[in-house]
mmCIF file of C-alpha atoms and ligand atoms in Angstrom:
data_model
loop_
_atom_site.group_PDB
_atom_site.id
_atom_site.type_symbol
_atom_site.label_atom_id
_atom_site.label_comp_id
_atom_site.label_asym_id
_atom_site.label_seq_id
_atom_site.Cartn_x
_atom_site.Cartn_y
_atom_site.Cartn_z
ATOM 1 C CA UNK A 1 53.490 134.643 147.773
ATOM 2 C CA UNK A 2 50.701 132.196 149.777
ATOM 3 C CA UNK A 3 50.452 130.693 146.264
ATOM 4 C CA UNK A 4 53.963 129.662 145.864
ATOM 5 C CA UNK A 5 54.274 128.280 149.435
ATOM 6 C CA UNK A 6 51.038 125.934 148.930
ATOM 7 C CA UNK A 7 53.140 124.808 145.567
ATOM 8 C CA UNK A 8 56.219 124.082 147.972
ATOM 9 C CA UNK A 9 54.253 122.126 150.476
ATOM 10 C CA UNK A 10 51.961 120.376 147.872
ATOM 11 C CA UNK A 11 55.157 118.731 146.282
ATOM 12 C CA UNK A 12 56.999 118.402 149.762
ATOM 13 C CA UNK A 13 57.203 114.763 151.200
ATOM 14 C CA UNK A 14 59.020 115.625 154.100
ATOM 15 C CA UNK A 15 57.761 118.751 155.550
ATOM 16 C CA UNK A 16 59.951 119.349 158.574
ATOM 17 C CA UNK A 17 57.657 122.491 161.473
ATOM 18 C CA UNK A 18 60.276 124.180 163.558
ATOM 19 C CA UNK A 19 57.825 126.269 165.955
ATOM 20 C CA UNK A 20 57.710 128.283 168.943
ATOM 21 C CA UNK A 21 55.467 130.290 171.470
ATOM 22 C CA UNK A 22 53.928 132.049 168.575
ATOM 23 C CA UNK A 23 52.276 128.811 167.112
ATOM 24 C CA UNK A 24 49.981 128.896 170.156
ATOM 25 C CA UNK A 25 49.158 132.411 170.481
ATOM 26 C CA UNK A 26 46.452 132.028 168.064
ATOM 27 C CA UNK A 27 45.087 129.361 170.524
ATOM 28 C CA UNK A 28 44.730 131.778 173.392
ATOM 29 C CA UNK A 29 48.702 131.202 175.165
ATOM 30 C CA UNK A 30 50.725 134.287 175.040
ATOM 31 C CA UNK A 31 54.289 134.285 174.096
ATOM 32 C CA UNK A 32 57.086 135.605 175.709
ATOM 33 C CA UNK A 33 59.232 137.924 173.894
ATOM 34 C CA UNK A 34 56.149 140.016 171.829
ATOM 35 C CA UNK A 35 55.317 143.310 173.000
ATOM 36 C CA UNK A 36 52.431 141.468 174.924
ATOM 37 C CA UNK A 37 54.489 138.328 175.533
ATOM 38 C CA UNK A 38 55.189 137.438 179.622
ATOM 39 C CA UNK A 39 59.043 138.363 179.374
ATOM 40 C CA UNK A 40 57.384 142.276 178.940
ATOM 41 C CA UNK A 41 54.284 142.454 180.938
ATOM 42 C CA UNK A 42 54.888 143.307 184.104
ATOM 43 C CA UNK A 43 53.843 140.751 187.118
ATOM 44 C CA UNK A 44 53.380 141.253 190.617
ATOM 45 C CA UNK A 45 56.026 138.141 191.361
ATOM 46 C CA UNK A 46 58.925 140.920 192.002
ATOM 47 C CA UNK A 47 61.533 139.065 189.968
ATOM 48 C CA UNK A 48 62.163 138.859 186.388
ATOM 49 C CA UNK A 49 59.920 135.778 184.467
ATOM 50 C CA UNK A 50 63.696 134.411 183.122
ATOM 51 C CA UNK A 51 64.508 134.194 186.415
ATOM 52 C CA UNK A 52 61.586 132.476 187.630
ATOM 53 C CA UNK A 53 61.583 129.506 184.898
ATOM 54 C CA UNK A 54 65.517 128.244 185.825
ATOM 55 C CA UNK A 55 66.022 125.631 187.473
ATOM 56 C CA UNK A 56 68.557 126.898 190.333
ATOM 57 C CA UNK A 57 64.950 129.526 190.826
ATOM 58 C CA UNK A 58 63.035 126.131 191.053
ATOM 59 C CA UNK A 59 65.074 124.609 193.742
ATOM 60 C CA UNK A 60 65.187 127.881 195.690
ATOM 61 C CA UNK A 61 61.636 129.162 195.928
ATOM 62 C CA UNK A 62 59.302 126.466 194.418
ATOM 63 C CA UNK A 63 56.772 127.870 195.541
ATOM 64 C CA UNK A 64 57.032 131.581 193.850
ATOM 65 C CA UNK A 65 57.793 128.855 190.696
ATOM 66 C CA UNK A 66 54.478 127.058 191.095
ATOM 67 C CA UNK A 67 52.465 130.400 191.538
ATOM 68 C CA UNK A 68 53.561 131.924 188.610
ATOM 69 C CA UNK A 69 53.419 128.736 186.439
ATOM 70 C CA UNK A 70 50.118 127.767 187.378
ATOM 71 C CA UNK A 71 49.325 131.574 186.764
ATOM 72 C CA UNK A 72 50.545 132.423 183.545
ATOM 73 C CA UNK A 73 52.110 128.757 181.728
ATOM 74 C CA UNK A 74 48.736 126.831 182.028
ATOM 75 C CA UNK A 75 46.430 126.942 179.669
ATOM 76 C CA UNK A 76 44.142 123.750 180.362
ATOM 77 C CA UNK A 77 41.395 124.710 178.343
ATOM 78 C CA UNK A 78 43.802 125.672 174.801
ATOM 79 C CA UNK A 79 42.698 123.772 171.794
ATOM 80 C CA UNK A 80 44.914 123.343 168.555
ATOM 81 C CA UNK A 81 44.484 125.985 166.084
ATOM 82 C CA UNK A 82 44.743 126.056 162.009
ATOM 83 C CA UNK A 83 48.369 125.450 162.190
ATOM 84 C CA UNK A 84 48.244 122.672 164.075
ATOM 85 C CA UNK A 85 45.550 121.173 162.589
ATOM 86 C CA UNK A 86 46.866 121.936 159.370
ATOM 87 C CA UNK A 87 50.401 119.870 160.392
ATOM 88 C CA UNK A 88 48.373 116.954 161.224
ATOM 89 C CA UNK A 89 45.790 117.083 158.297
ATOM 90 C CA UNK A 90 49.184 117.144 155.654
ATOM 91 C CA UNK A 91 50.351 114.037 157.692
ATOM 92 C CA UNK A 92 47.356 112.391 157.159
ATOM 93 C CA UNK A 93 47.308 112.966 153.580
ATOM 94 C CA UNK A 94 50.255 111.066 153.479
ATOM 95 C CA UNK A 95 53.273 113.380 153.952
ATOM 96 C CA UNK A 96 55.581 113.121 156.240
ATOM 97 C CA UNK A 97 55.577 115.682 158.842
ATOM 98 C CA UNK A 98 57.958 116.052 161.403
ATOM 99 C CA UNK A 99 56.989 118.608 163.885
ATOM 100 C CA UNK A 100 59.736 120.362 166.328
ATOM 101 C CA UNK A 101 58.521 122.804 168.829
ATOM 102 C CA UNK A 102 59.862 124.745 171.868
ATOM 103 C CA UNK A 103 56.288 124.736 173.225
ATOM 104 C CA UNK A 104 55.084 122.586 176.222
ATOM 105 C CA UNK A 105 51.632 123.135 175.850
ATOM 106 C CA UNK A 106 50.647 119.352 173.926
ATOM 107 C CA UNK A 107 48.947 121.009 171.446
ATOM 108 C CA UNK A 108 50.377 119.386 168.392
ATOM 109 C CA UNK A 109 49.410 116.286 169.656
ATOM 110 C CA UNK A 110 46.324 117.095 170.444
ATOM 111 C CA UNK A 111 45.720 118.137 166.910
ATOM 112 C CA UNK A 112 46.917 114.659 166.115
ATOM 113 C CA UNK A 113 50.330 115.205 165.033
ATOM 114 C CA UNK A 114 52.066 111.822 165.238
ATOM 115 C CA UNK A 115 56.236 112.711 165.081
ATOM 116 C CA UNK A 116 56.713 115.698 167.368
ATOM 117 C CA UNK A 117 59.608 116.435 168.976
ATOM 118 C CA UNK A 118 59.250 118.944 172.329
ATOM 119 C CA UNK A 119 62.323 120.415 173.044
ATOM 120 C CA UNK A 120 61.499 122.005 176.458
ATOM 121 C CA UNK A 121 59.193 119.203 177.375
ATOM 122 C CA UNK A 122 55.524 119.488 178.725
ATOM 123 C CA UNK A 123 53.088 120.467 181.040
ATOM 124 C CA UNK A 124 51.323 117.214 180.694
ATOM 125 C CA UNK A 125 54.271 115.189 182.028
ATOM 126 C CA UNK A 126 55.111 115.435 185.882
ATOM 127 C CA UNK A 127 57.932 113.545 187.989
ATOM 128 C CA UNK A 128 58.608 113.186 191.396
ATOM 129 C CA UNK A 129 62.084 114.630 192.282
ATOM 130 C CA UNK A 130 62.685 111.851 195.062
ATOM 131 C CA UNK A 131 61.076 109.066 193.599
ATOM 132 C CA UNK A 132 60.654 109.776 189.876
ATOM 133 C CA UNK A 133 56.884 108.405 190.133
ATOM 134 C CA UNK A 134 55.274 110.310 187.303
ATOM 135 C CA UNK A 135 51.746 112.742 186.988
ATOM 136 C CA UNK A 136 49.728 113.970 184.568
ATOM 137 C CA UNK A 137 48.393 117.676 184.491
ATOM 138 C CA UNK A 138 45.550 116.875 186.482
ATOM 139 C CA UNK A 139 46.745 115.500 189.049
ATOM 140 C CA UNK A 140 49.505 118.712 189.475
ATOM 141 C CA UNK A 141 46.336 120.912 188.917
ATOM 142 C CA UNK A 142 44.352 119.172 191.935
ATOM 143 C CA UNK A 143 46.864 119.250 194.267
ATOM 144 C CA UNK A 144 48.108 123.001 194.151
ATOM 145 C CA UNK A 145 46.321 123.931 196.992
ATOM 146 C CA UNK A 146 47.879 122.062 199.195
ATOM 147 C CA UNK A 147 50.983 123.275 201.171
ATOM 148 C CA UNK A 148 52.495 126.285 199.501
ATOM 149 C CA UNK A 149 50.821 125.601 196.154
ATOM 150 C CA UNK A 150 53.485 123.414 195.564
ATOM 151 C CA UNK A 151 52.472 119.928 194.315
ATOM 152 C CA UNK A 152 53.504 116.835 196.257
ATOM 153 C CA UNK A 153 53.878 113.237 195.396
ATOM 154 C CA UNK A 154 51.266 111.350 197.438
ATOM 155 C CA UNK A 155 53.887 107.961 197.197
ATOM 156 C CA UNK A 156 56.888 109.669 199.380
ATOM 157 C CA UNK A 157 55.456 113.616 199.870
ATOM 158 C CA UNK A 158 58.479 114.420 197.363
ATOM 159 C CA UNK A 159 58.263 117.705 195.695
ATOM 160 C CA UNK A 160 56.481 117.584 191.981
ATOM 161 C CA UNK A 161 58.635 118.593 188.924
ATOM 162 C CA UNK A 162 56.770 119.700 185.941
ATOM 163 C CA UNK A 163 58.801 117.944 182.685
ATOM 164 C CA UNK A 164 59.700 121.239 181.357
ATOM 165 C CA UNK A 165 63.653 121.904 179.969
ATOM 166 C CA UNK A 166 63.907 125.136 182.640
ATOM 167 C CA UNK A 167 67.051 127.882 181.781
ATOM 168 C CA UNK A 168 70.177 126.229 182.871
ATOM 169 C CA UNK A 169 68.666 122.863 182.132
ATOM 170 C CA UNK A 170 69.796 120.493 179.367
ATOM 171 C CA UNK A 171 67.285 119.056 176.870
ATOM 172 C CA UNK A 172 66.573 115.635 176.449
ATOM 173 C CA UNK A 173 69.386 113.829 174.384
ATOM 174 C CA UNK A 174 67.305 111.401 172.514
ATOM 175 C CA UNK A 175 64.927 114.017 171.474
ATOM 176 C CA UNK A 176 67.557 116.349 170.368
ATOM 177 C CA UNK A 177 68.959 113.468 168.217
ATOM 178 C CA UNK A 178 65.676 112.827 166.968
ATOM 179 C CA UNK A 179 64.966 116.875 166.000
ATOM 180 C CA UNK A 180 68.200 117.199 164.365
ATOM 181 C CA UNK A 181 67.869 113.659 162.365
ATOM 182 C CA UNK A 182 64.626 114.746 161.334
ATOM 183 C CA UNK A 183 65.553 118.204 160.445
ATOM 184 C CA UNK A 184 68.486 117.455 158.274
ATOM 185 C CA UNK A 185 65.977 114.650 156.195
ATOM 186 C CA UNK A 186 63.428 116.799 155.561
ATOM 187 C CA UNK A 187 62.847 118.295 152.309
ATOM 188 C CA UNK A 188 60.723 121.418 153.197
ATOM 189 C CA UNK A 189 61.472 123.339 156.510
ATOM 190 C CA UNK A 190 58.737 125.997 157.574
ATOM 191 C CA UNK A 191 59.867 128.318 160.318
ATOM 192 C CA UNK A 192 57.442 129.766 162.295
ATOM 193 C CA UNK A 193 56.323 131.771 165.575
ATOM 194 C CA UNK A 194 59.244 131.851 166.952
ATOM 195 C CA UNK A 195 62.208 135.005 167.988
ATOM 196 C CA UNK A 196 64.781 132.056 167.574
ATOM 197 C CA UNK A 197 66.407 133.721 170.611
ATOM 198 C CA UNK A 198 66.588 130.790 172.810
ATOM 199 C CA UNK A 199 69.852 128.237 172.395
ATOM 200 C CA UNK A 200 70.456 125.295 171.958
ATOM 201 C CA UNK A 201 67.040 124.883 170.181
ATOM 202 C CA UNK A 202 67.294 128.062 167.583
ATOM 203 C CA UNK A 203 70.656 126.081 166.407
ATOM 204 C CA UNK A 204 68.916 123.263 165.549
ATOM 205 C CA UNK A 205 67.655 124.849 161.989
ATOM 206 C CA UNK A 206 71.244 124.721 161.044
ATOM 207 C CA UNK A 207 71.053 120.838 160.167
ATOM 208 C CA UNK A 208 68.270 121.326 157.670
ATOM 209 C CA UNK A 209 69.908 120.117 153.600
ATOM 210 C CA UNK A 210 66.578 120.315 152.127
ATOM 211 C CA UNK A 211 64.956 122.632 149.319
ATOM 212 C CA UNK A 212 63.067 125.421 150.444
ATOM 213 C CA UNK A 213 63.272 127.416 153.973
ATOM 214 C CA UNK A 214 59.885 129.295 154.778
ATOM 215 C CA UNK A 215 59.309 131.341 157.864
ATOM 216 C CA UNK A 216 56.310 132.972 158.714
ATOM 217 C CA UNK A 217 56.250 134.769 161.870
ATOM 218 C CA UNK A 218 54.800 138.138 163.177
ATOM 219 C CA UNK A 219 57.786 140.164 163.675
ATOM 220 C CA UNK A 220 61.062 139.828 162.811
ATOM 221 C CA UNK A 221 62.901 137.135 164.495
ATOM 222 C CA UNK A 222 65.933 137.967 166.669
ATOM 223 C CA UNK A 223 67.966 135.032 165.450
ATOM 224 C CA UNK A 224 68.793 135.366 161.890
ATOM 225 C CA UNK A 225 67.392 132.706 159.092
ATOM 226 C CA UNK A 226 67.970 132.766 155.625
ATOM 227 C CA UNK A 227 64.823 132.033 154.435
ATOM 228 C CA UNK A 228 63.789 131.437 150.317
ATOM 229 C CA UNK A 229 59.759 133.210 151.373
ATOM 230 C CA UNK A 230 59.412 134.793 154.301
ATOM 231 C CA UNK A 231 55.678 135.769 155.438
ATOM 232 C CA UNK A 232 54.701 138.238 158.007
ATOM 233 C CA UNK A 233 51.724 137.621 159.442
ATOM 234 C CA UNK A 234 49.797 135.251 162.060
ATOM 235 C CA UNK A 235 50.749 131.883 161.428
ATOM 236 C CA UNK A 236 47.489 129.982 162.214
ATOM 237 C CA UNK A 237 45.763 131.757 159.688
ATOM 238 C CA UNK A 238 48.372 131.416 156.847
ATOM 239 C CA UNK A 239 48.554 127.817 157.244
ATOM 240 C CA UNK A 240 44.714 126.982 157.899
ATOM 241 C CA UNK A 241 43.784 129.220 154.283
ATOM 242 C CA UNK A 242 46.846 127.073 152.593
ATOM 243 C CA UNK A 243 45.623 123.962 153.993
ATOM 244 C CA UNK A 244 42.000 124.558 153.048
ATOM 245 C CA UNK A 245 40.706 124.269 156.946
HETATM 246 C C1 BV8 B 301 71.240 125.100 178.239
HETATM 247 C C2 BV8 B 301 60.955 127.163 180.437
HETATM 248 C C3 BV8 B 301 72.910 123.914 179.131
HETATM 249 C C4 BV8 B 301 59.661 125.864 179.882
HETATM 250 C C5 BV8 B 301 61.779 128.252 178.726
HETATM 251 C C6 BV8 B 301 73.671 132.765 175.517
HETATM 252 C C7 BV8 B 301 74.190 132.667 174.259
HETATM 253 C C8 BV8 B 301 73.777 131.387 173.949
HETATM 254 C C9 BV8 B 301 72.743 130.640 174.775
HETATM 255 C C10 BV8 B 301 72.596 130.883 175.994
HETATM 256 C C11 BV8 B 301 73.570 132.245 176.431
HETATM 257 N N1 BV8 B 301 73.447 132.343 177.565
HETATM 258 C C12 BV8 B 301 72.291 131.825 178.134
HETATM 259 C C13 BV8 B 301 72.158 130.387 177.304
HETATM 260 C C14 BV8 B 301 71.327 129.268 177.576
HETATM 261 C C15 BV8 B 301 69.748 129.560 177.284
HETATM 262 C C16 BV8 B 301 69.485 130.708 176.414
HETATM 263 O O1 BV8 B 301 69.121 130.424 175.475
HETATM 264 N N2 BV8 B 301 69.152 131.563 176.751
HETATM 265 C C17 BV8 B 301 69.062 133.035 175.689
HETATM 266 C C18 BV8 B 301 67.379 133.481 176.103
HETATM 267 C C19 BV8 B 301 70.121 133.593 175.955
HETATM 268 N N3 BV8 B 301 69.298 128.310 177.239
HETATM 269 C C20 BV8 B 301 69.251 127.305 178.534
HETATM 270 O O2 BV8 B 301 69.198 127.566 179.496
HETATM 271 C C21 BV8 B 301 68.901 126.013 177.873
HETATM 272 N N4 BV8 B 301 69.134 125.209 178.560
HETATM 273 O O3 BV8 B 301 71.598 125.933 177.358
HETATM 274 O O4 BV8 B 301 71.683 124.203 178.964
HETATM 275 C C22 BV8 B 301 73.226 123.057 179.792
HETATM 276 C C23 BV8 B 301 73.987 121.724 179.548
HETATM 277 C C24 BV8 B 301 74.244 120.766 180.374
HETATM 278 C C25 BV8 B 301 74.336 120.634 181.659
HETATM 279 C C26 BV8 B 301 73.340 121.713 182.172
HETATM 280 C C27 BV8 B 301 72.662 122.564 181.562
HETATM 281 C C28 BV8 B 301 67.649 125.924 177.980
HETATM 282 C C29 BV8 B 301 66.517 126.588 177.420
HETATM 283 C C30 BV8 B 301 64.799 126.362 177.998
HETATM 284 C C31 BV8 B 301 64.415 127.724 178.011
HETATM 285 N N5 BV8 B 301 62.781 127.045 178.408
HETATM 286 N N6 BV8 B 301 61.029 127.927 179.364
HETATM 287 C C32 BV8 B 301 58.386 127.202 179.000
HETATM 288 O O5 BV8 B 301 57.979 127.510 179.785
HETATM 289 O O6 BV8 B 301 58.333 126.858 178.030
HETATM 290 S S1 BV8 B 301 61.878 129.704 177.523
HETATM 291 C C33 BV8 B 301 60.839 130.006 176.292
HETATM 292 O O7 BV8 B 301 61.441 130.281 175.381
HETATM 293 C C34 BV8 B 301 60.062 128.845 176.003
HETATM 294 O O8 BV8 B 301 60.399 127.356 176.255
HETATM 295 C C35 BV8 B 301 59.839 129.392 174.328
HETATM 296 O O9 BV8 B 301 59.605 127.846 174.043
HETATM 297 C C36 BV8 B 301 61.230 128.897 174.379
HETATM 298 C C37 BV8 B 301 61.572 130.026 173.350
HETATM 299 O O10 BV8 B 301 60.912 131.166 172.521
HETATM 300 P P1 BV8 B 301 59.814 130.940 171.446
HETATM 301 O O11 BV8 B 301 59.006 130.264 171.385
HETATM 302 O O12 BV8 B 301 60.665 131.345 170.070
HETATM 303 O O13 BV8 B 301 58.899 132.426 171.528
HETATM 304 P P2 BV8 B 301 58.852 134.148 171.920
HETATM 305 O O14 BV8 B 301 58.183 134.623 172.765
HETATM 306 O O15 BV8 B 301 60.669 134.372 172.271
HETATM 307 O O16 BV8 B 301 58.774 134.299 170.434
HETATM 308 C C38 BV8 B 301 57.560 134.003 169.597
HETATM 309 C C39 BV8 B 301 57.519 134.775 168.124
HETATM 310 O O17 BV8 B 301 56.388 134.376 167.605
HETATM 311 C C40 BV8 B 301 57.769 136.311 168.045
HETATM 312 O O18 BV8 B 301 58.804 136.545 167.180
HETATM 313 C C41 BV8 B 301 56.277 136.901 167.779
HETATM 314 O O19 BV8 B 301 56.336 137.796 166.617
HETATM 315 C C42 BV8 B 301 55.913 135.486 166.841
HETATM 316 N N7 BV8 B 301 54.192 135.180 166.789
HETATM 317 C C43 BV8 B 301 53.524 135.585 168.420
HETATM 318 N N8 BV8 B 301 52.310 135.004 167.485
HETATM 319 C C44 BV8 B 301 52.214 134.765 166.103
HETATM 320 C C45 BV8 B 301 53.803 135.016 165.812
HETATM 321 N N9 BV8 B 301 54.098 134.602 164.799
HETATM 322 C C46 BV8 B 301 53.106 134.108 163.688
HETATM 323 N N10 BV8 B 301 51.604 134.099 164.285
HETATM 324 C C47 BV8 B 301 51.281 134.203 165.360
HETATM 325 N N11 BV8 B 301 50.294 134.639 165.613
HETATM 326 ZN ZN1 ZN B 302 58.053 110.081 195.193
#
């Protein structure tokens, strides 16, 4: 199976990668819907995690949101793993590699990929809800010890909101258009480390018109996908071995 996959990737000129939280578990960041995922494990907050990471909840209880966010969703020490690095390597070797990710950790950027569509935003961008001033991650990490753990804007004292797409919020139109266009142009689509449970993101893979669809996931996905090759296993190890890293 891996040999066949290796040949397909070698021949491919435009690889499209569509990934989710499972891509970063080998970097030490937990996913959401696995048995050990954030949505399955108990937390001390008294709310379901899906409720906490929603638009309505953020504005109703920003203090609880930020306690949860800092405790579980920010992993400043995480480094790209072999999956992130394999994609960057293939791009360096001359292929077009479009990376469409539902992750907010910025690890594809850090690995050196040049064409990354962050469908659900990024922990590295943060904006004041009042005046729009932008802040980086170190600022909000430093600010979290002040007033109720909520980071505030130093210019207007408005609340800062991470530029991540919470449940009930629309995805950025430009990012959607870029991602869908890239998917529709690719000759190979690799889907990996995602349950394909969250919409509209999961629906975008339907725009693929190319040759081979490859699925690499630890567990069965919740959303249906017809794959030419399906491999059950850890994506970092699999992609790394194919890329020879
Ligand atoms: C919107 C915050 C409209 C950021 C997240 C019913 C039907 C269709 C849609 C809906 C519906 N009811 C409600 C909706 C809408 C809702 C939705 O999809 N809900 C679902 C869950 C039912 N969607 C929204 O609200 C979206 N917005 O619709 O807006 C709108 C329009 C106009 C105006 C206003 C509003 C917004 C969705 C944003 C969600 N944001 N979190 C963050 O923290 O990241 S959710 C969260 O899910 C993350 O973002 C995550 O990226 C995303 C997807 O999950 P996955 O990445 O797939 O992760 P998961 O844990 O599920 O799976 C991991 C997989 O990897 C597992 O299968 C595991 O086996 C595998 N794995 C693990 N390790 C490895 C591995 N595989 C290989 N190797 C490994 N090492
Ligand atoms: Zn401000």
